[in-house]
Coordinates of C-alpha atoms in Angstrom, one line a residue:
M1 CA 31.6 -48.5 -6.5
R2 CA 30.2 -46.1 -9.1
N3 CA 26.7 -46.4 -7.6
R4 CA 28.1 -45.7 -4.1
F5 CA 29.9 -42.6 -5.3
C6 CA 26.7 -41.3 -7.0
I7 CA 24.7 -41.9 -3.9
F8 CA 27.4 -40.0 -1.9
L9 CA 27.5 -37.2 -4.4
L10 CA 23.7 -36.8 -4.3
A11 CA 23.8 -36.8 -0.5
V12 CA 26.5 -34.0 -0.5
I13 CA 24.4 -32.0 -3.0
A14 CA 21.3 -32.4 -0.9
Y15 CA 23.1 -31.4 2.3
S16 CA 24.7 -28.4 0.6
G17 CA 21.3 -27.3 -0.6
A18 CA 19.8 -27.6 2.9
I19 CA 22.7 -25.6 4.3
L20 CA 22.2 -22.9 1.6
A21 CA 18.5 -22.8 2.3
Q22 CA 19.2 -22.3 6.0
T23 CA 21.7 -19.5 5.4
R24 CA 19.4 -17.6 3.1
R25 CA 17.9 -14.7 5.0
A26 CA 15.3 -12.0 4.4
G27 CA 16.6 -8.6 3.4
N28 CA 15.4 -5.0 4.1
P29 CA 13.1 -3.6 2.9
V30 CA 10.9 -6.6 3.3
I31 CA 8.4 -5.1 0.8
Y32 CA 9.8 -2.9 -1.9
A33 CA 6.5 -1.2 -2.7
D34 CA 4.1 1.4 -1.4
V35 CA 2.7 -0.2 1.8
P36 CA 2.7 2.6 4.4
D37 CA 1.2 3.0 7.8
M38 CA 1.3 -0.7 8.5
S39 CA -0.4 -2.3 11.5
I40 CA 0.2 -6.0 12.2
V41 CA -1.4 -8.6 14.5
R42 CA -0.3 -12.2 15.0
V43 CA -3.1 -14.8 15.5
G44 CA -1.5 -18.2 16.2
D45 CA 1.2 -18.7 13.6
T46 CA -0.3 -16.3 11.1
Y47 CA 0.3 -12.5 10.7
Y48 CA -2.2 -10.1 9.3
M49 CA -1.3 -6.6 8.2
S50 CA -3.5 -3.6 7.3
S51 CA -2.2 -0.6 5.4
T52 CA -3.1 2.7 3.7
T53 CA -4.3 3.2 0.1
M54 CA -6.3 6.4 0.7
H55 CA -8.2 7.4 -2.5
M56 CA -8.1 3.9 -4.0
A57 CA -11.1 1.5 -4.1
P58 CA -11.5 -1.0 -2.6
G59 CA -9.7 0.2 0.4
V60 CA -7.8 -0.7 3.6
P61 CA -6.0 -3.8 2.2
I62 CA -5.4 -6.8 4.4
M63 CA -2.3 -8.9 3.8
K64 CA -1.4 -12.3 5.3
S65 CA 2.0 -13.9 6.0
K66 CA 3.4 -16.9 7.8
D67 CA 6.9 -15.5 8.2
L68 CA 6.6 -11.7 8.4
V69 CA 8.4 -11.5 5.0
N70 CA 6.3 -13.1 2.3
W71 CA 2.9 -11.4 2.1
Q72 CA -0.3 -11.8 0.0
L73 CA -3.4 -9.8 -0.3
V74 CA -6.4 -11.6 1.2
S75 CA -9.1 -8.9 1.7
Y76 CA -10.2 -5.3 1.8
C77 CA -12.2 -3.7 4.5
Y78 CA -14.5 -1.9 2.1
D79 CA -15.4 -1.7 -1.6
V80 CA -16.5 2.0 -1.4
L81 CA -15.7 4.3 1.5
D82 CA -18.6 6.6 0.8
D83 CA -20.7 7.9 -2.1
M84 CA -19.7 11.5 -2.7
D85 CA -18.2 13.7 -5.4
E86 CA -14.7 13.7 -3.9
L87 CA -14.5 9.9 -3.9
N88 CA -16.4 9.4 -7.2
L89 CA -14.3 11.9 -9.2
T90 CA -17.5 13.8 -10.1
G91 CA -18.4 17.4 -10.0
G92 CA -14.8 18.4 -10.7
K93 CA -13.7 17.1 -7.3
S94 CA -11.2 14.5 -6.1
T95 CA -9.7 13.2 -2.9
Y96 CA -6.1 12.6 -3.9
G97 CA -3.8 12.4 -0.9
R98 CA -6.8 12.0 1.4
G99 CA -9.4 9.2 1.6
S100 CA -8.8 6.8 4.5
W101 CA -5.4 7.0 6.3
A102 CA -3.5 5.0 8.9
S103 CA -5.4 2.0 10.2
C104 CA -5.1 -0.2 13.3
I105 CA -5.7 -3.9 13.3
R106 CA -6.6 -5.9 16.4
Y107 CA -7.9 -9.4 17.3
H108 CA -10.1 -9.7 20.4
N109 CA -12.5 -12.5 21.5
K110 CA -12.1 -14.4 18.2
R111 CA -13.0 -11.3 16.2
Y112 CA -10.9 -9.0 14.0
Y113 CA -11.2 -5.2 14.2
V114 CA -9.7 -2.8 11.8
T115 CA -10.2 0.9 12.5
T116 CA -9.2 3.9 10.3
F117 CA -10.3 7.5 9.7
A118 CA -10.9 9.7 6.7
Q119 CA -10.4 13.4 6.3
T120 CA -12.6 13.3 3.2
T121 CA -15.7 12.2 5.2
G122 CA -14.8 13.5 8.7
K123 CA -15.5 10.1 10.1
T124 CA -13.8 7.3 12.2
Y125 CA -14.5 3.8 10.8
V126 CA -14.6 0.5 12.6
F127 CA -14.6 -2.7 10.5
T128 CA -15.2 -6.0 12.1
T129 CA -15.3 -9.7 11.0
D130 CA -14.9 -13.1 12.4
N131 CA -13.2 -14.4 9.1
I132 CA -10.6 -11.9 8.0
E133 CA -9.8 -13.8 4.8
K134 CA -13.2 -14.8 3.5
G135 CA -15.8 -13.2 5.7
S136 CA -17.8 -10.0 5.2
W137 CA -17.1 -6.9 7.1
T138 CA -19.5 -5.0 9.4
T139 CA -19.0 -1.3 9.3
T140 CA -19.6 1.2 12.1
T141 CA -18.8 4.9 11.9
F142 CA -18.7 7.9 14.2
T143 CA -17.5 11.5 14.2
P144 CA -15.1 13.2 14.2
A145 CA -12.2 11.6 12.3
H146 CA -9.6 10.7 15.0
H147 CA -6.2 11.3 13.4
D148 CA -3.6 8.5 13.4
H149 CA -5.4 6.6 16.2
T150 CA -4.7 3.3 17.8
V151 CA -7.3 1.1 19.5
F152 CA -6.4 -1.1 22.4
F153 CA -8.4 -3.8 24.2
D154 CA -7.2 -3.9 27.8
D155 CA -7.2 -6.9 30.2
D156 CA -9.9 -5.3 32.4
G157 CA -12.4 -5.0 29.5
R158 CA -11.8 -1.4 28.8
I159 CA -11.3 -0.3 25.2
Y160 CA -9.1 2.7 24.6
I161 CA -8.5 4.9 21.6
I162 CA -5.5 7.2 21.4
W163 CA -5.1 9.9 18.7
G164 CA -3.6 13.2 17.8
G165 CA -0.2 14.8 16.9
G166 CA 2.2 16.1 19.5
R167 CA -0.4 16.5 22.1
L168 CA -2.0 13.0 22.4
H169 CA -5.6 12.3 23.5
V170 CA -7.1 9.2 24.9
A171 CA -10.7 8.1 25.6
E172 CA -12.6 4.9 26.3
L173 CA -14.7 3.5 23.5
K174 CA -18.2 2.1 24.0
D175 CA -18.4 -1.7 24.1
D176 CA -19.6 -1.9 20.5
L177 CA -17.0 0.6 19.4
S178 CA -19.7 2.9 18.1
G179 CA -18.2 6.0 19.7
L180 CA -16.4 7.5 22.7
K181 CA -17.7 7.0 26.2
E182 CA -18.9 10.3 27.4
G183 CA -16.7 12.0 30.0
T184 CA -13.6 9.7 29.3
E185 CA -11.6 11.9 27.0
R186 CA -8.5 13.5 28.4
I187 CA -4.9 14.3 27.5
L188 CA -2.7 11.2 27.6
I189 CA 0.7 12.9 26.9
E190 CA 1.1 16.7 26.6
N191 CA 4.1 16.7 24.4
A192 CA 4.9 13.2 23.0
S193 CA 7.6 14.7 20.7
A194 CA 9.7 15.9 23.7
P195 CA 12.2 12.9 23.8
S196 CA 13.4 13.9 20.3
G197 CA 13.8 17.5 21.2
N198 CA 11.6 20.6 21.2
N199 CA 12.2 21.7 17.6
V200 CA 10.3 19.3 15.4
S201 CA 8.9 19.6 11.9
L202 CA 6.5 16.6 12.5
P203 CA 5.0 16.4 16.0
A204 CA 4.6 12.9 17.4
E205 CA 1.9 11.0 15.5
G206 CA 1.1 7.5 14.2
S207 CA 0.3 6.1 17.6
Q208 CA 0.3 2.4 18.2
L209 CA -0.2 1.0 21.7
F210 CA 1.0 -2.4 23.1
K211 CA 1.1 -4.2 26.4
V212 CA 4.1 -6.4 27.2
N213 CA 4.6 -8.0 30.6
G214 CA 2.1 -5.7 32.3
K215 CA 3.6 -2.5 30.9
Y216 CA 2.1 -0.2 28.3
Y217 CA 4.3 0.9 25.3
L218 CA 3.2 3.6 23.0
F219 CA 5.0 4.0 19.6
N220 CA 5.1 7.3 17.7
I221 CA 7.0 8.9 14.9
T222 CA 8.4 12.4 15.1
W223 CA 10.8 14.4 12.9
P224 CA 13.3 16.7 14.5
K225 CA 14.2 19.7 12.3
G226 CA 17.5 19.1 10.5
G227 CA 17.3 15.4 11.4
M228 CA 15.3 12.4 10.2
R229 CA 12.2 10.5 10.9
T230 CA 12.5 9.1 14.4
V231 CA 10.8 6.4 16.5
V232 CA 9.8 7.5 20.0
V233 CA 8.4 5.1 22.6
H234 CA 6.6 6.0 25.9
R235 CA 6.0 3.5 28.6
S236 CA 3.9 3.3 31.7
D237 CA 2.7 0.9 34.3
S238 CA -0.8 2.3 34.0
M239 CA -3.0 4.0 31.4
D240 CA -3.3 6.9 33.9
G241 CA 0.5 7.4 33.7
P242 CA 3.0 8.7 34.5
W243 CA 4.5 8.1 31.0
E244 CA 8.3 8.2 30.4
G245 CA 9.6 8.4 26.9
K246 CA 12.8 7.9 24.9
V247 CA 14.1 7.8 21.3
V248 CA 14.5 4.1 20.4
L249 CA 15.5 4.4 16.7
Q250 CA 17.0 7.1 14.5
D251 CA 18.5 5.5 11.3
K252 CA 17.8 5.9 7.6
G253 CA 14.5 7.6 8.3
V254 CA 12.9 4.2 9.1
A255 CA 10.0 5.0 11.4
Q256 CA 6.3 4.7 12.2
G257 CA 4.9 1.4 13.2
G258 CA 4.9 -0.9 16.2
L259 CA 5.7 -4.3 17.7
V260 CA 5.0 -7.9 16.8
D261 CA 6.3 -11.1 18.3
T262 CA 6.9 -14.5 16.7
P263 CA 5.6 -17.9 18.0
D264 CA 9.1 -18.8 19.1
G265 CA 9.4 -15.6 21.3
R266 CA 11.4 -13.2 19.1
W267 CA 10.3 -9.6 18.7
F268 CA 10.4 -7.2 15.7
A269 CA 9.4 -3.7 15.0
Y270 CA 7.6 -3.1 11.8
L271 CA 8.3 0.3 10.3
F272 CA 8.5 2.1 6.9
R273 CA 10.8 4.4 5.0
D274 CA 10.1 7.2 2.6
N275 CA 11.8 5.9 -0.5
G276 CA 11.2 8.3 -3.3
S277 CA 8.7 7.7 -6.1
V278 CA 8.1 4.1 -5.4
G279 CA 6.5 5.2 -2.1
R280 CA 6.7 4.3 1.6
I281 CA 8.3 0.9 1.9
P282 CA 8.2 -1.6 4.9
Y283 CA 11.2 -2.6 7.0
L284 CA 11.5 -5.0 9.9
V285 CA 13.9 -4.3 12.8
P286 CA 14.9 -6.9 15.4
V287 CA 14.0 -5.9 19.0
K288 CA 15.6 -6.9 22.3
W289 CA 14.3 -6.0 25.7
E290 CA 16.6 -4.3 28.2
E291 CA 15.5 -3.0 31.6
G292 CA 11.9 -3.0 30.4
W293 CA 12.6 -1.0 27.2
P294 CA 12.4 -2.3 23.6
V295 CA 15.9 -1.8 22.0
L296 CA 15.5 -1.5 18.2
G297 CA 18.1 -2.5 15.6
I298 CA 21.6 -3.9 15.7
D299 CA 23.8 -1.4 17.6
G300 CA 21.0 1.2 16.9
K301 CA 21.0 0.5 13.1
V302 CA 18.5 -1.0 10.8
P303 CA 20.1 -4.2 9.5
D304 CA 20.2 -5.2 5.8
T305 CA 19.5 -8.8 6.6
L306 CA 17.2 -10.5 9.1
E307 CA 17.0 -13.9 10.8
L308 CA 13.9 -14.7 8.9
P309 CA 13.1 -16.7 5.7
A310 CA 14.2 -15.2 2.5
G311 CA 11.6 -13.2 0.5
K312 CA 10.2 -14.9 -2.6
G313 CA 9.3 -11.6 -4.4
L314 CA 6.2 -9.5 -4.5
I315 CA 4.7 -11.3 -7.5
P316 CA 1.9 -12.6 -7.3
G317 CA 1.2 -11.8 -3.6
I318 CA 1.3 -8.0 -3.8
V319 CA 1.2 -7.4 -7.6
A320 CA 0.4 -9.8 -10.4
S321 CA 0.0 -10.2 -14.1
D322 CA -3.6 -10.8 -15.4
D323 CA -4.8 -12.2 -18.7
F324 CA -8.4 -11.2 -17.7
T325 CA -9.7 -14.8 -18.2
R326 CA -12.1 -15.8 -15.5
K327 CA -13.3 -19.2 -14.5
K328 CA -16.7 -19.8 -12.9
G329 CA -16.6 -18.6 -9.3
D330 CA -13.6 -16.3 -9.9
A331 CA -13.7 -12.7 -8.7
A332 CA -14.1 -10.2 -11.6
L333 CA -10.9 -8.6 -10.5
P334 CA -8.1 -10.1 -8.3
L335 CA -7.2 -8.3 -5.1
V336 CA -4.0 -6.8 -6.6
W337 CA -6.2 -4.4 -8.6
Q338 CA -7.6 -1.1 -7.2
W339 CA -9.5 1.6 -8.9
N340 CA -8.3 5.3 -8.8
H341 CA -11.2 6.6 -6.7
N342 CA -14.7 4.8 -6.7
P343 CA -15.4 3.2 -10.1
D344 CA -18.6 3.4 -12.2
N345 CA -19.3 -0.3 -12.3
S346 CA -21.5 0.0 -15.3
L347 CA -18.6 1.1 -17.5
W348 CA -16.2 -1.9 -17.1
S349 CA -16.3 -5.6 -17.7
V350 CA -14.3 -8.7 -17.9
S351 CA -17.2 -10.8 -19.2
E352 CA -18.4 -8.9 -22.3
R353 CA -15.4 -10.2 -24.2
K354 CA -13.8 -13.3 -22.9
G355 CA -10.2 -12.8 -21.8
H356 CA -10.3 -9.0 -22.0
L357 CA -10.9 -6.0 -19.7
R358 CA -13.3 -3.6 -21.4
L359 CA -13.2 0.0 -20.3
K360 CA -16.1 2.0 -21.6
T361 CA -16.6 5.8 -21.6
G362 CA -19.7 7.3 -20.0
R363 CA -19.0 11.0 -19.8
L364 CA -16.5 13.6 -21.0
D365 CA -13.2 14.5 -19.3
N366 CA -10.3 16.7 -20.4
D367 CA -7.9 15.6 -17.7
F368 CA -6.4 12.2 -17.0
L369 CA -6.4 12.8 -13.2
Q370 CA -10.1 13.5 -13.3
A371 CA -11.0 10.6 -15.5
R372 CA -12.9 7.8 -13.9
N373 CA -12.3 4.0 -14.0
T374 CA -8.5 4.0 -14.2
L375 CA -7.5 0.5 -12.9
T376 CA -4.2 0.4 -11.0
Q377 CA -1.5 -1.8 -9.4
R378 CA 1.5 -0.8 -7.4
T379 CA 4.9 -0.4 -9.0
I380 CA 7.7 -2.4 -7.3
G381 CA 11.4 -1.9 -6.7
P382 CA 14.2 -1.9 -7.4
A383 CA 13.0 -1.9 -11.0
C384 CA 9.9 -3.1 -12.8
S385 CA 8.0 -3.0 -16.1
A386 CA 4.4 -3.4 -17.2
T387 CA 3.1 -4.3 -20.7
T388 CA -0.4 -4.4 -22.1
S389 CA -2.2 -4.9 -25.5
L390 CA -5.2 -2.9 -26.6
D391 CA -7.9 -3.4 -29.2
L392 CA -8.8 0.1 -30.3
S393 CA -11.5 -0.7 -32.9
A394 CA -14.4 0.7 -30.9
M395 CA -12.9 4.0 -29.9
K396 CA -14.8 7.2 -30.7
E397 CA -13.5 10.6 -31.8
G398 CA -11.7 12.3 -28.9
D399 CA -11.1 9.1 -26.9
F400 CA -7.7 8.5 -25.2
A401 CA -6.7 5.1 -23.9
G402 CA -3.5 3.5 -22.7
L403 CA -1.0 2.7 -20.0
A404 CA -0.1 5.2 -17.3
L405 CA 2.2 5.8 -14.4
L406 CA -0.1 7.5 -12.0
Q407 CA 1.0 10.3 -9.6
K408 CA 0.6 14.1 -9.8
K409 CA 3.6 14.2 -12.1
Y410 CA 2.3 11.4 -14.2
G411 CA 3.4 9.9 -17.5
L412 CA 1.2 8.2 -20.2
V413 CA 1.7 6.2 -23.4
G414 CA -1.5 5.6 -25.3
V415 CA -3.6 6.2 -28.4
K416 CA -5.8 9.2 -29.2
A417 CA -8.6 9.1 -31.7
E418 CA -8.3 12.6 -33.2
G419 CA -9.4 14.1 -36.6
G420 CA -10.7 10.8 -37.9
V421 CA -7.4 9.0 -37.3
K422 CA -5.6 7.4 -34.4
K423 CA -2.2 8.4 -33.2
L424 CA 0.3 7.1 -30.6
V425 CA 1.2 9.7 -28.0
M426 CA 3.4 10.0 -24.9
V427 CA 2.3 12.6 -22.4
S428 CA 4.4 13.9 -19.5
A429 CA 3.2 15.9 -16.5
Q430 CA 6.6 16.1 -15.0
T431 CA 6.4 19.9 -14.9
D432 CA 2.8 19.7 -13.4
K433 CA 1.5 20.8 -16.8
P434 CA 0.7 17.8 -19.1
E435 CA 2.6 18.0 -22.3
E436 CA 2.2 15.8 -25.4
V437 CA 5.9 15.1 -25.9
E438 CA 5.7 12.9 -29.0
S439 CA 2.9 11.9 -31.4
L440 CA 3.0 9.3 -34.2
P441 CA 0.4 8.1 -36.7
L442 CA -1.1 4.6 -36.0
N443 CA -2.6 2.7 -38.9
Q444 CA -3.9 -0.4 -37.0
N445 CA -6.4 -1.3 -34.3
T446 CA -4.1 -3.3 -32.1
V447 CA -1.2 -1.8 -30.2
F448 CA 1.2 -3.0 -27.5
L449 CA 2.4 -0.6 -24.8
K450 CA 5.1 -0.7 -22.1
A451 CA 6.3 1.4 -19.2
T452 CA 9.5 0.8 -17.2
C453 CA 10.5 2.1 -13.8
N454 CA 13.9 2.4 -12.2
F455 CA 14.0 3.1 -8.5
V456 CA 17.6 2.0 -7.9
E457 CA 19.2 4.4 -5.4
R458 CA 16.2 6.7 -6.0
A459 CA 16.9 7.2 -9.7
D460 CA 13.1 7.5 -10.1
E461 CA 13.1 7.3 -13.9
A462 CA 10.5 5.9 -16.2
D463 CA 10.5 5.2 -19.9
F464 CA 7.6 4.5 -22.3
Y465 CA 7.5 2.2 -25.3
Y466 CA 5.1 1.0 -28.0
S467 CA 5.1 -2.0 -30.3
L468 CA 3.1 -2.9 -33.5
D469 CA 3.7 -6.6 -33.2
G470 CA 4.4 -7.3 -29.5
K471 CA 8.0 -8.1 -30.3
K472 CA 9.9 -5.1 -31.4
W473 CA 9.7 -2.2 -28.8
V474 CA 10.3 1.4 -29.7
K475 CA 10.8 4.1 -27.2
I476 CA 8.4 7.1 -27.4
G477 CA 8.6 10.5 -25.8
S478 CA 10.9 11.6 -23.1
R479 CA 12.2 10.0 -19.9
L480 CA 9.9 10.8 -17.0
K481 CA 11.6 12.0 -13.8
M482 CA 9.1 10.6 -11.2
A483 CA 8.6 12.4 -8.0
Y484 CA 6.6 11.5 -4.8
T485 CA 4.4 14.5 -4.2
I486 CA 2.4 15.3 -1.1
P487 CA -0.8 16.3 -3.0
H488 CA -1.1 12.6 -4.0
F489 CA 0.8 11.1 -1.1
M490 CA 1.2 7.7 -2.8
G491 CA 3.9 5.8 -4.7
Y492 CA 3.6 5.6 -8.5
R493 CA 1.1 3.1 -9.8
F494 CA 0.6 1.4 -13.2
G495 CA -2.8 2.3 -14.6
L496 CA -5.0 1.2 -17.5
F497 CA -7.2 4.0 -18.6
N498 CA -9.7 5.1 -21.2
Y499 CA -11.7 8.4 -21.3
A500 CA -13.7 10.5 -23.7
T501 CA -13.2 14.1 -24.5
Q502 CA -15.8 14.6 -27.2
T503 CA -18.4 11.7 -27.4
A504 CA -19.2 9.2 -24.8
G505 CA -20.0 5.5 -25.6
G506 CA -16.8 4.2 -27.0
Y507 CA -14.6 1.5 -25.5
V508 CA -11.3 -0.3 -25.6
D509 CA -10.4 -3.9 -24.8
F510 CA -7.2 -4.7 -22.9
D511 CA -6.0 -8.2 -23.7
Y512 CA -3.6 -8.6 -20.7
F513 CA -1.5 -6.8 -18.2
R514 CA 2.0 -8.2 -17.5
I515 CA 4.2 -7.0 -14.7
A516 CA 7.8 -8.0 -14.1
G517 CA 10.3 -7.0 -11.4
E518 CA 14.0 -7.0 -11.2

């Protein structure tokens, strides 16, 4: 009898667990991190997404998912966008807030296409590969830079590109996508903002074009003055028009994106929301079709939960800890890492000292934002922290190394070699002018640093800590009020940095980077 009861109890527990698993659902936002300007394509049962990281290198990240909720980085379209002062942080120049912007991902004839544009270079870029996860990318460029464009492969073999803001342009592309076909450029829609009213602070942009059941659907974002970011869709039976438009979503400022369907025939809109200092974060909105129009949301609202599998968290798919130990065949840096602007690859290593990231100085800088080779990862919401350990024994006079929260209004905790001694410092640029808020003497060559971020209900607060033994943490400096600024146009990032102010040639070794979310 006892054995029968145990078997019954185990069956009940297993059944309850199965029911619980079935009732768990994904929540919005689906990614609580800076992943803006998404473009998504489904190939079979797999989704691929491209996004914007602008001045970061490598750039145009590609992410993969089987369920639209749980994503992992699998590739980048380029290692370096171009070799120029603005992208290299040389000659006193930078490209914060610029670099490459909104991309478009497509799959056609068993080949992947990702297109983007860059104000910094004035070019439009076309990246192609037949293996989006492991293959190399072929790059084609042409001028000018076509703002917020979408590329579309039509059934009749024509390839279209649509771009612009408010007044939208269209042209056909050459078969190899190396430029526009001469004589095909024209105005597609004179005023794509019109469905949201005539008084807008952001004319319709962010074009993404789709074809469903023989009709063309063009998605745009606009922003009526006094209102919020709004999704506008225009539809037509022909690329020649006429086009009719309407507002399809106006809730929480969730906007800019497009359509994707699931293998079982459901539809979703992928969009993003400005969410304070963590950045622009992705949402999914269910879509129904009524009278040939996509109807977004539940009663016009963005739902908190979705009929999709629950999210498993952003670690390690989007961000990840790193002990800097590499096995044979491993990449020097996992895909979660990006450099702030193009790196100088002669000045960093994960092989010179096993299990450590070495950042060496090769020139003099007096400004953290101009310093080269800052290695970054996204912050994540609703709250997160990052810790690291540094060996400082090879620093030179005037060197400054540590852990940063990178944005225009940045914060740092680190160590300065100054006057023949080392000191722990916390620097805040909250007022746009960097201020050394606190300074303490340091009498050892190993130190542990930590930064914490609170994005709950847009608190946007960060604190900094140090430890002499890796166990007892002491707060240093002041609380940083983080702010998303347009000059940088990116959510805050954790950064590992080291730069020289007096003598080049020193280095520091980072033992690990550990990120945790809440």
